[in-house]
PDB file of C-alpha atoms in Angstrom:
ATOM      1  CA  MET A   1       0.000   0.000   0.000  1.00  0.00           C
ATOM      2  CA  LYS A   2       1.313   3.408  -0.996  1.00  0.00           C
ATOM      3  CA  VAL A   3       1.436   6.432   1.312  1.00  0.00           C
ATOM      4  CA  LEU A   4       2.367   9.902   0.051  1.00  0.00           C
ATOM      5  CA  LEU A   5       3.986  12.182   2.662  1.00  0.00           C
ATOM      6  CA  LEU A   6       3.773  15.886   1.831  1.00  0.00           C
ATOM      7  CA  LYS A   7       6.795  17.023   3.847  1.00  0.00           C
ATOM      8  CA  ASP A   8      10.462  17.872   3.564  1.00  0.00           C
ATOM      9  CA  PRO A   9      12.893  14.982   3.969  1.00  0.00           C
ATOM     10  CA  LYS A  10      14.942  14.821   7.143  1.00  0.00           C
ATOM     11  CA  ASP A  11      18.483  16.187   6.836  1.00  0.00           C
ATOM     12  CA  LYS A  12      20.298  13.978   4.351  1.00  0.00           C
ATOM     13  CA  ASP A  13      23.223  13.395   6.696  1.00  0.00           C
ATOM     14  CA  SER A  14      21.079  12.024   9.522  1.00  0.00           C
ATOM     15  CA  GLY A  15      20.004   8.718   8.006  1.00  0.00           C
ATOM     16  CA  PRO A  16      16.656   7.595   6.583  1.00  0.00           C
ATOM     17  CA  ASP A  17      13.569   9.683   7.246  1.00  0.00           C
ATOM     18  CA  PRO A  18      11.881   8.337  10.421  1.00  0.00           C
ATOM     19  CA  TYR A  19       8.396   8.520   8.858  1.00  0.00           C
ATOM     20  CA  ILE A  20       9.392   6.386   5.851  1.00  0.00           C
ATOM     21  CA  LYS A  21      11.129   3.960   8.212  1.00  0.00           C
ATOM     22  CA  GLU A  22       8.140   3.626  10.577  1.00  0.00           C
ATOM     23  CA  LEU A  23       5.578   3.266   7.780  1.00  0.00           C
ATOM     24  CA  GLY A  24       7.837   0.612   6.225  1.00  0.00           C
ATOM     25  CA  LEU A  25       7.493  -1.444   9.432  1.00  0.00           C
ATOM     26  CA  TYR A  26       3.724  -1.488   8.799  1.00  0.00           C
ATOM     27  CA  GLY A  27       4.317  -2.676   5.220  1.00  0.00           C
ATOM     28  CA  PHE A  28       3.578   0.688   3.608  1.00  0.00           C
ATOM     29  CA  GLU A  29       5.562   2.030   0.660  1.00  0.00           C
ATOM     30  CA  ALA A  30       6.016   5.666   1.663  1.00  0.00           C
ATOM     31  CA  THR A  31       7.289   8.480  -0.561  1.00  0.00           C
ATOM     32  CA  LEU A  32       8.224  12.030   0.473  1.00  0.00           C
ATOM     33  CA  ILE A  33       7.515  15.055  -1.684  1.00  0.00           C
ATOM     34  CA  PRO A  34       8.844  18.404  -0.395  1.00  0.00           C
ATOM     35  CA  VAL A  35       6.074  20.988  -0.381  1.00  0.00           C
ATOM     36  CA  LEU A  36       7.598  24.109   1.131  1.00  0.00           C
ATOM     37  CA  SER A  37      10.574  26.392   0.635  1.00  0.00           C
ATOM     38  CA  PHE A  38      11.762  28.774   3.324  1.00  0.00           C
ATOM     39  CA  GLU A  39      13.421  32.161   3.024  1.00  0.00           C
ATOM     40  CA  PHE A  40      15.207  33.331   6.159  1.00  0.00           C
ATOM     41  CA  ILE A  41      14.943  36.998   7.097  1.00  0.00           C
ATOM     42  CA  SER A  42      15.866  39.421   9.937  1.00  0.00           C
ATOM     43  CA  LEU A  43      18.834  37.261  10.993  1.00  0.00           C
ATOM     44  CA  GLU A  44      20.907  40.217  12.217  1.00  0.00           C
ATOM     45  CA  SER A  45      18.005  41.353  14.353  1.00  0.00           C
ATOM     46  CA  LEU A  46      17.584  37.786  15.666  1.00  0.00           C
ATOM     47  CA  PHE A  47      21.196  37.526  16.772  1.00  0.00           C
ATOM     48  CA  GLU A  48      21.063  41.011  18.292  1.00  0.00           C
ATOM     49  CA  LYS A  49      18.218  39.814  20.517  1.00  0.00           C
ATOM     50  CA  LEU A  50      19.989  36.520  21.288  1.00  0.00           C
ATOM     51  CA  SER A  51      22.986  38.593  22.379  1.00  0.00           C
ATOM     52  CA  HIS A  52      20.920  40.064  25.242  1.00  0.00           C
ATOM     53  CA  PRO A  53      19.529  37.159  27.275  1.00  0.00           C
ATOM     54  CA  GLU A  54      19.237  39.507  30.267  1.00  0.00           C
ATOM     55  CA  CYS A  55      16.310  41.218  28.479  1.00  0.00           C
ATOM     56  CA  TYR A  56      14.217  38.043  28.257  1.00  0.00           C
ATOM     57  CA  GLY A  57      12.624  35.422  30.487  1.00  0.00           C
ATOM     58  CA  GLY A  58      13.193  32.611  28.014  1.00  0.00           C
ATOM     59  CA  LEU A  59      12.656  31.368  24.448  1.00  0.00           C
ATOM     60  CA  VAL A  60       9.687  29.857  22.612  1.00  0.00           C
ATOM     61  CA  PHE A  61      10.005  27.658  19.494  1.00  0.00           C
ATOM     62  CA  THR A  62       7.034  26.229  17.591  1.00  0.00           C
ATOM     63  CA  SER A  63       8.906  25.351  14.390  1.00  0.00           C
ATOM     64  CA  PRO A  64      12.178  23.646  13.442  1.00  0.00           C
ATOM     65  CA  ARG A  65      12.713  26.513  10.975  1.00  0.00           C
ATOM     66  CA  ALA A  66      13.193  29.001  13.812  1.00  0.00           C
ATOM     67  CA  LEU A  67      16.108  26.854  15.004  1.00  0.00           C
ATOM     68  CA  GLU A  68      17.474  26.691  11.457  1.00  0.00           C
ATOM     69  CA  ALA A  69      17.516  30.504  11.488  1.00  0.00           C
ATOM     70  CA  ILE A  70      19.644  30.458  14.664  1.00  0.00           C
ATOM     71  CA  LYS A  71      21.958  27.830  13.152  1.00  0.00           C
ATOM     72  CA  ILE A  72      22.496  30.065  10.094  1.00  0.00           C
ATOM     73  CA  CYS A  73      23.470  32.911  12.452  1.00  0.00           C
ATOM     74  CA  LEU A  74      25.922  30.619  14.248  1.00  0.00           C
ATOM     75  CA  LYS A  75      27.739  29.747  11.009  1.00  0.00           C
ATOM     76  CA  GLU A  76      29.573  33.066  11.373  1.00  0.00           C
ATOM     77  CA  ASN A  77      32.709  32.447  13.444  1.00  0.00           C
ATOM     78  CA  SER A  78      32.392  35.533  15.652  1.00  0.00           C
ATOM     79  CA  LYS A  79      28.745  34.759  16.489  1.00  0.00           C
ATOM     80  CA  ASN A  80      29.469  31.092  17.105  1.00  0.00           C
ATOM     81  CA  GLU A  81      32.305  32.054  19.444  1.00  0.00           C
ATOM     82  CA  ALA A  82      30.085  34.450  21.420  1.00  0.00           C
ATOM     83  CA  TRP A  83      27.372  31.773  21.622  1.00  0.00           C
ATOM     84  CA  SER A  84      29.751  29.044  22.795  1.00  0.00           C
ATOM     85  CA  LYS A  85      31.707  31.221  25.231  1.00  0.00           C
ATOM     86  CA  TYR A  86      28.922  32.857  27.204  1.00  0.00           C
ATOM     87  CA  LEU A  87      25.528  33.340  25.490  1.00  0.00           C
ATOM     88  CA  LYS A  88      24.567  29.662  25.540  1.00  0.00           C
ATOM     89  CA  GLN A  89      25.264  29.394  29.298  1.00  0.00           C
ATOM     90  CA  ARG A  90      23.183  32.506  30.006  1.00  0.00           C
ATOM     91  CA  TRP A  91      20.232  31.266  27.964  1.00  0.00           C
ATOM     92  CA  ASN A  92      20.480  27.911  29.727  1.00  0.00           C
ATOM     93  CA  THR A  93      19.462  29.566  32.984  1.00  0.00           C
ATOM     94  CA  LYS A  94      16.111  30.319  31.301  1.00  0.00           C
ATOM     95  CA  PRO A  95      13.477  27.996  29.793  1.00  0.00           C
ATOM     96  CA  ALA A  96      13.458  27.109  26.077  1.00  0.00           C
ATOM     97  CA  TYR A  97       9.854  26.085  25.415  1.00  0.00           C
ATOM     98  CA  VAL A  98       9.225  23.804  22.416  1.00  0.00           C
ATOM     99  CA  VAL A  99       6.147  22.333  20.757  1.00  0.00           C
ATOM    100  CA  GLY A 100       7.397  18.832  19.879  1.00  0.00           C
ATOM    101  CA  LYS A 101      10.229  16.336  19.686  1.00  0.00           C
ATOM    102  CA  ALA A 102      11.643  17.481  16.310  1.00  0.00           C
ATOM    103  CA  THR A 103      11.987  21.047  17.589  1.00  0.00           C
ATOM    104  CA  ALA A 104      13.347  19.789  20.931  1.00  0.00           C
ATOM    105  CA  SER A 105      16.184  17.860  19.270  1.00  0.00           C
ATOM    106  CA  LEU A 106      17.239  20.989  17.325  1.00  0.00           C
ATOM    107  CA  VAL A 107      17.196  23.024  20.552  1.00  0.00           C
ATOM    108  CA  GLU A 108      19.544  20.434  22.053  1.00  0.00           C
ATOM    109  CA  GLU A 109      21.819  20.725  18.995  1.00  0.00           C
ATOM    110  CA  ILE A 110      22.445  24.407  19.770  1.00  0.00           C
ATOM    111  CA  GLY A 111      23.250  23.499  23.377  1.00  0.00           C
ATOM    112  CA  LEU A 112      20.009  24.415  25.135  1.00  0.00           C
ATOM    113  CA  THR A 113      17.629  22.300  27.238  1.00  0.00           C
ATOM    114  CA  PRO A 114      14.085  22.077  25.830  1.00  0.00           C
ATOM    115  CA  GLN A 115      10.927  22.091  27.936  1.00  0.00           C
ATOM    116  CA  GLY A 116       7.362  21.196  26.960  1.00  0.00           C
ATOM    117  CA  GLU A 117       8.167  18.887  24.033  1.00  0.00           C
ATOM    118  CA  LYS A 118       5.292  16.567  24.967  1.00  0.00           C
ATOM    119  CA  SER A 119       2.789  19.364  24.232  1.00  0.00           C
ATOM    120  CA  GLY A 120       2.466  18.435  20.549  1.00  0.00           C
ATOM    121  CA  ASN A 121       0.574  21.570  19.506  1.00  0.00           C
ATOM    122  CA  ALA A 122       0.451  25.323  20.149  1.00  0.00           C
ATOM    123  CA  GLU A 123      -2.641  25.200  22.388  1.00  0.00           C
ATOM    124  CA  LYS A 124      -1.111  22.703  24.812  1.00  0.00           C
ATOM    125  CA  LEU A 125       2.262  24.460  24.759  1.00  0.00           C
ATOM    126  CA  ALA A 126       0.539  27.761  25.611  1.00  0.00           C
ATOM    127  CA  GLU A 127      -1.138  26.084  28.620  1.00  0.00           C
ATOM    128  CA  TYR A 128       2.209  24.612  29.680  1.00  0.00           C
ATOM    129  CA  ILE A 129       3.948  28.007  29.450  1.00  0.00           C
ATOM    130  CA  CYS A 130       1.158  29.758  31.392  1.00  0.00           C
ATOM    131  CA  SER A 131       1.431  27.158  34.168  1.00  0.00           C
ATOM    132  CA  ARG A 132       5.129  28.009  34.619  1.00  0.00           C
ATOM    133  CA  GLU A 133       5.416  31.740  33.886  1.00  0.00           C
ATOM    134  CA  LYS A 134       4.368  34.555  36.204  1.00  0.00           C
ATOM    135  CA  PRO A 135       2.168  37.289  34.676  1.00  0.00           C
ATOM    136  CA  ASN A 136       3.954  40.463  33.526  1.00  0.00           C
ATOM    137  CA  SER A 137       7.463  39.064  34.013  1.00  0.00           C
ATOM    138  CA  SER A 138      10.237  39.427  31.389  1.00  0.00           C
ATOM    139  CA  ALA A 139       9.184  38.814  27.785  1.00  0.00           C
ATOM    140  CA  LEU A 140       9.701  35.445  26.109  1.00  0.00           C
ATOM    141  CA  LEU A 141      11.497  35.711  22.762  1.00  0.00           C
ATOM    142  CA  PHE A 142       9.539  33.942  20.000  1.00  0.00           C
ATOM    143  CA  PRO A 143      11.364  33.552  16.644  1.00  0.00           C
ATOM    144  CA  CYS A 144       8.653  32.459  14.204  1.00  0.00           C
ATOM    145  CA  GLY A 145       7.406  32.312  10.627  1.00  0.00           C
ATOM    146  CA  ALA A 146       5.344  34.892   8.764  1.00  0.00           C
ATOM    147  CA  LEU A 147       2.392  32.448   8.706  1.00  0.00           C
ATOM    148  CA  LYS A 148       2.366  31.756  12.440  1.00  0.00           C
ATOM    149  CA  ARG A 149      -1.034  31.028  13.980  1.00  0.00           C
ATOM    150  CA  GLU A 150      -2.319  33.397  16.653  1.00  0.00           C
ATOM    151  CA  VAL A 151      -3.316  30.664  19.125  1.00  0.00           C
ATOM    152  CA  LEU A 152      -0.169  30.764  21.284  1.00  0.00           C
ATOM    153  CA  PRO A 153       0.216  34.596  21.337  1.00  0.00           C
ATOM    154  CA  THR A 154      -3.508  35.006  22.146  1.00  0.00           C
ATOM    155  CA  VAL A 155      -3.529  32.549  25.069  1.00  0.00           C
ATOM    156  CA  LEU A 156      -0.345  34.052  26.527  1.00  0.00           C
ATOM    157  CA  ARG A 157      -1.692  37.601  26.144  1.00  0.00           C
ATOM    158  CA  GLU A 158      -4.877  36.632  27.993  1.00  0.00           C
ATOM    159  CA  LYS A 159      -2.753  35.372  30.902  1.00  0.00           C
ATOM    160  CA  ALA A 160      -0.494  38.482  30.805  1.00  0.00           C
ATOM    161  CA  VAL A 161       2.538  36.427  29.740  1.00  0.00           C
ATOM    162  CA  ILE A 162       4.553  38.760  27.510  1.00  0.00           C
ATOM    163  CA  LEU A 163       5.691  37.349  24.162  1.00  0.00           C
ATOM    164  CA  GLU A 164       8.043  39.174  21.804  1.00  0.00           C
ATOM    165  CA  SER A 165       7.597  37.757  18.294  1.00  0.00           C
ATOM    166  CA  LEU A 166      10.234  38.132  15.594  1.00  0.00           C
ATOM    167  CA  THR A 167       9.540  36.852  12.063  1.00  0.00           C
ATOM    168  CA  VAL A 168      12.662  34.995  10.920  1.00  0.00           C
ATOM    169  CA  TYR A 169      11.370  33.056   7.903  1.00  0.00           C
ATOM    170  CA  GLN A 170       8.787  33.193   5.135  1.00  0.00           C
ATOM    171  CA  THR A 171       7.060  30.151   3.646  1.00  0.00           C
ATOM    172  CA  THR A 172       6.612  29.680  -0.113  1.00  0.00           C
ATOM    173  CA  GLN A 173       5.683  26.784  -2.382  1.00  0.00           C
ATOM    174  CA  HIS A 174       8.575  24.466  -3.278  1.00  0.00           C
ATOM    175  CA  THR A 175       9.645  25.174  -6.864  1.00  0.00           C
ATOM    176  CA  ASP A 176       9.438  21.483  -7.883  1.00  0.00           C
ATOM    177  CA  LEU A 177       6.120  20.692  -6.166  1.00  0.00           C
ATOM    178  CA  GLN A 178       3.832  20.473  -9.206  1.00  0.00           C
ATOM    179  CA  GLU A 179       6.358  18.489 -11.234  1.00  0.00           C
ATOM    180  CA  SER A 180       7.080  16.103  -8.320  1.00  0.00           C
ATOM    181  CA  LEU A 181       3.373  15.408  -7.743  1.00  0.00           C
ATOM    182  CA  SER A 182       2.715  14.793 -11.463  1.00  0.00           C
ATOM    183  CA  SER A 183       5.707  12.472 -11.649  1.00  0.00           C
ATOM    184  CA  TYR A 184       4.573  10.503  -8.562  1.00  0.00           C
ATOM    185  CA  PHE A 185       1.027   9.980  -9.870  1.00  0.00           C
ATOM    186  CA  SER A 186       2.197   8.973 -13.348  1.00  0.00           C
ATOM    187  CA  GLN A 187       4.789   6.497 -12.007  1.00  0.00           C
ATOM    188  CA  LYS A 188       3.074   5.061  -8.913  1.00  0.00           C
ATOM    189  CA  GLY A 189      -0.598   5.792  -9.489  1.00  0.00           C
ATOM    190  CA  ILE A 190      -3.036   6.944  -6.815  1.00  0.00           C
ATOM    191  CA  PRO A 191      -1.832   6.321  -3.244  1.00  0.00           C
ATOM    192  CA  GLU A 192      -4.041   4.691  -0.606  1.00  0.00           C
ATOM    193  CA  SER A 193      -3.234   7.509   1.810  1.00  0.00           C
ATOM    194  CA  ILE A 194      -1.910  11.077   1.624  1.00  0.00           C
ATOM    195  CA  VAL A 195      -0.502  12.831   4.691  1.00  0.00           C
ATOM    196  CA  PHE A 196      -0.404  16.597   5.227  1.00  0.00           C
ATOM    197  CA  PHE A 197       2.150  18.026   7.646  1.00  0.00           C
ATOM    198  CA  SER A 198       1.110  21.691   7.729  1.00  0.00           C
ATOM    199  CA  PRO A 199      -1.712  24.080   6.816  1.00  0.00           C
ATOM    200  CA  SER A 200       0.621  25.553   4.169  1.00  0.00           C
ATOM    201  CA  GLY A 201       0.919  22.080   2.633  1.00  0.00           C
ATOM    202  CA  VAL A 202      -2.877  21.964   2.289  1.00  0.00           C
ATOM    203  CA  LYS A 203      -2.894  25.395   0.667  1.00  0.00           C
ATOM    204  CA  PHE A 204      -0.161  24.596  -1.866  1.00  0.00           C
ATOM    205  CA  CYS A 205      -1.075  20.965  -2.739  1.00  0.00           C
ATOM    206  CA  LEU A 206      -4.824  20.520  -2.709  1.00  0.00           C
ATOM    207  CA  GLN A 207      -5.573  21.890  -6.178  1.00  0.00           C
ATOM    208  CA  HIS A 208      -2.834  19.753  -7.778  1.00  0.00           C
ATOM    209  CA  LEU A 209      -4.026  16.634  -5.926  1.00  0.00           C
ATOM    210  CA  GLN A 210      -7.642  17.161  -6.996  1.00  0.00           C
ATOM    211  CA  LYS A 211      -6.564  17.500 -10.615  1.00  0.00           C
ATOM    212  CA  LEU A 212      -4.293  14.426 -10.531  1.00  0.00           C
ATOM    213  CA  SER A 213      -6.711  12.171  -8.621  1.00  0.00           C
ATOM    214  CA  GLY A 214      -9.916  13.129 -10.400  1.00  0.00           C
ATOM    215  CA  ASP A 215     -12.907  11.073  -9.233  1.00  0.00           C
ATOM    216  CA  PHE A 216     -10.602   8.706  -7.335  1.00  0.00           C
ATOM    217  CA  ILE A 217      -9.905  11.369  -4.677  1.00  0.00           C
ATOM    218  CA  SER A 218     -12.830   9.991  -2.622  1.00  0.00           C
ATOM    219  CA  HIS A 219     -10.969   6.652  -2.300  1.00  0.00           C
ATOM    220  CA  ILE A 220      -7.878   8.253  -0.723  1.00  0.00           C
ATOM    221  CA  LYS A 221      -7.561   8.243   3.079  1.00  0.00           C
ATOM    222  CA  PHE A 222      -6.249  11.668   4.093  1.00  0.00           C
ATOM    223  CA  ALA A 223      -4.221  11.925   7.306  1.00  0.00           C
ATOM    224  CA  ALA A 224      -2.974  14.891   9.358  1.00  0.00           C
ATOM    225  CA  ILE A 225       0.153  15.169  11.519  1.00  0.00           C
ATOM    226  CA  GLY A 226      -1.805  17.089  14.161  1.00  0.00           C
ATOM    227  CA  PRO A 227      -4.994  19.004  15.002  1.00  0.00           C
ATOM    228  CA  THR A 228      -3.889  22.317  13.433  1.00  0.00           C
ATOM    229  CA  THR A 229      -3.301  20.652  10.063  1.00  0.00           C
ATOM    230  CA  ALA A 230      -6.528  18.632  10.419  1.00  0.00           C
ATOM    231  CA  GLU A 231      -8.472  21.891  10.928  1.00  0.00           C
ATOM    232  CA  ALA A 232      -6.946  23.370   7.754  1.00  0.00           C
ATOM    233  CA  MET A 233      -7.831  20.190   5.835  1.00  0.00           C
ATOM    234  CA  GLU A 234     -11.440  20.247   7.039  1.00  0.00           C
ATOM    235  CA  ALA A 235     -11.730  23.956   6.210  1.00  0.00           C
ATOM    236  CA  ALA A 236     -10.600  23.103   2.658  1.00  0.00           C
ATOM    237  CA  GLY A 237     -13.283  20.405   2.384  1.00  0.00           C
ATOM    238  CA  ILE A 238     -11.032  17.357   2.893  1.00  0.00           C
ATOM    239  CA  LEU A 239     -12.432  14.432   4.871  1.00  0.00           C
ATOM    240  CA  VAL A 240      -9.771  13.654   7.505  1.00  0.00           C
ATOM    241  CA  SER A 241      -9.562   9.896   8.135  1.00  0.00           C
ATOM    242  CA  SER A 242      -6.781  10.042  10.710  1.00  0.00           C
ATOM    243  CA  THR A 243      -5.014  12.594  12.918  1.00  0.00           C
ATOM    244  CA  ALA A 244      -1.842  11.500  14.702  1.00  0.00           C
ATOM    245  CA  GLU A 245      -2.314  11.518  18.499  1.00  0.00           C
ATOM    246  CA  SER A 246       1.092  13.171  18.776  1.00  0.00           C
ATOM    247  CA  PRO A 247       3.299  14.401  15.910  1.00  0.00           C
ATOM    248  CA  THR A 248       5.554  11.331  15.813  1.00  0.00           C
ATOM    249  CA  PRO A 249       6.208   8.672  13.136  1.00  0.00           C
ATOM    250  CA  ARG A 250       4.780   5.939  15.382  1.00  0.00           C
ATOM    251  CA  ASP A 251       1.456   7.662  16.071  1.00  0.00           C
ATOM    252  CA  LEU A 252       1.035   8.717  12.452  1.00  0.00           C
ATOM    253  CA  ALA A 253       1.723   5.190  11.149  1.00  0.00           C
ATOM    254  CA  ALA A 254      -0.652   3.636  13.704  1.00  0.00           C
ATOM    255  CA  GLY A 255      -3.437   6.065  12.707  1.00  0.00           C
ATOM    256  CA  ILE A 256      -3.022   5.362   8.977  1.00  0.00           C
ATOM    257  CA  GLN A 257      -2.941   1.613   9.609  1.00  0.00           C
ATOM    258  CA  LYS A 258      -6.181   1.869  11.588  1.00  0.00           C
ATOM    259  CA  ALA A 259      -7.936   4.007   8.924  1.00  0.00           C
ATOM    260  CA  LEU A 260      -6.911   1.715   6.060  1.00  0.00           C
ATOM    261  CA  HIS A 261      -7.703  -1.455   8.012  1.00  0.00           C
ATOM    262  CA  LEU A 262     -11.180  -0.109   8.762  1.00  0.00           C
ATOM    263  CA  GLN A 263     -11.701   0.689   5.064  1.00  0.00           C
ATOM    264  CA  ASN A 264     -10.659  -2.856   4.112  1.00  0.00           C
ATOM    265  CA  CYS A 265     -13.052  -4.373   6.663  1.00  0.00           C
ATOM    266  CA  LEU A 266     -15.952  -2.259   5.361  1.00  0.00           C
ATOM    267  CA  SER A 267     -15.241  -3.079   1.711  1.00  0.00           C
ATOM    268  CA  LYS A 268     -15.249  -6.857   2.312  1.00  0.00           C
TER     269      LYS A 268
END
């Protein structure tokens, strides 16, 4: 059974993608198609703020891309030296809140200790932060994307937890997306399941998928990596067959297996 994953592959130097690996254990033939491209912006401003940990109560990360922005900053020798010598230690006295395991592992890579990685989505992370932060204390620095959802900032604002957002990347459609999708459908046919990993993925892919699948689109089981993506899918008129309980390869694979098994039972 074929599963199409609409996400970027894991870094090439870190082994096979965990989602392909996990789905393979269930007997699925999974394929990745990158959907998004990212343009990093305001990096000087980001490092300027990172250079003054005394001005903040901590950090908030809801996307791996925000960590990529910091890593790009740290490629400069002088900035890397400042980070290694004293900035990292100072930030480590403050919390680095993260939304999930992928973001947590990148936080660890830059030498910080993540908190809240079991949250899984912005709503739960916001609750976690509010349970640990005192109202009207020092601002939390929030490097984020231009398309960030307002859930986390809104909840924190209601609880008087100050958040200082800085847009450090913009999301655009991957240049090869249309060609990659056409190539997949012509070579492999229509997959049993298609997985969306972000609301942006829904926005950029849906029209192409409808065109390529035609009337067969109703036979495809659509899955979401989490509730935010599931909401975007439903808003676009997609019937969501499965939403991963947490944004991990294991939970996603288990959900797809369940949805497809149920379909098979009903069709017998």
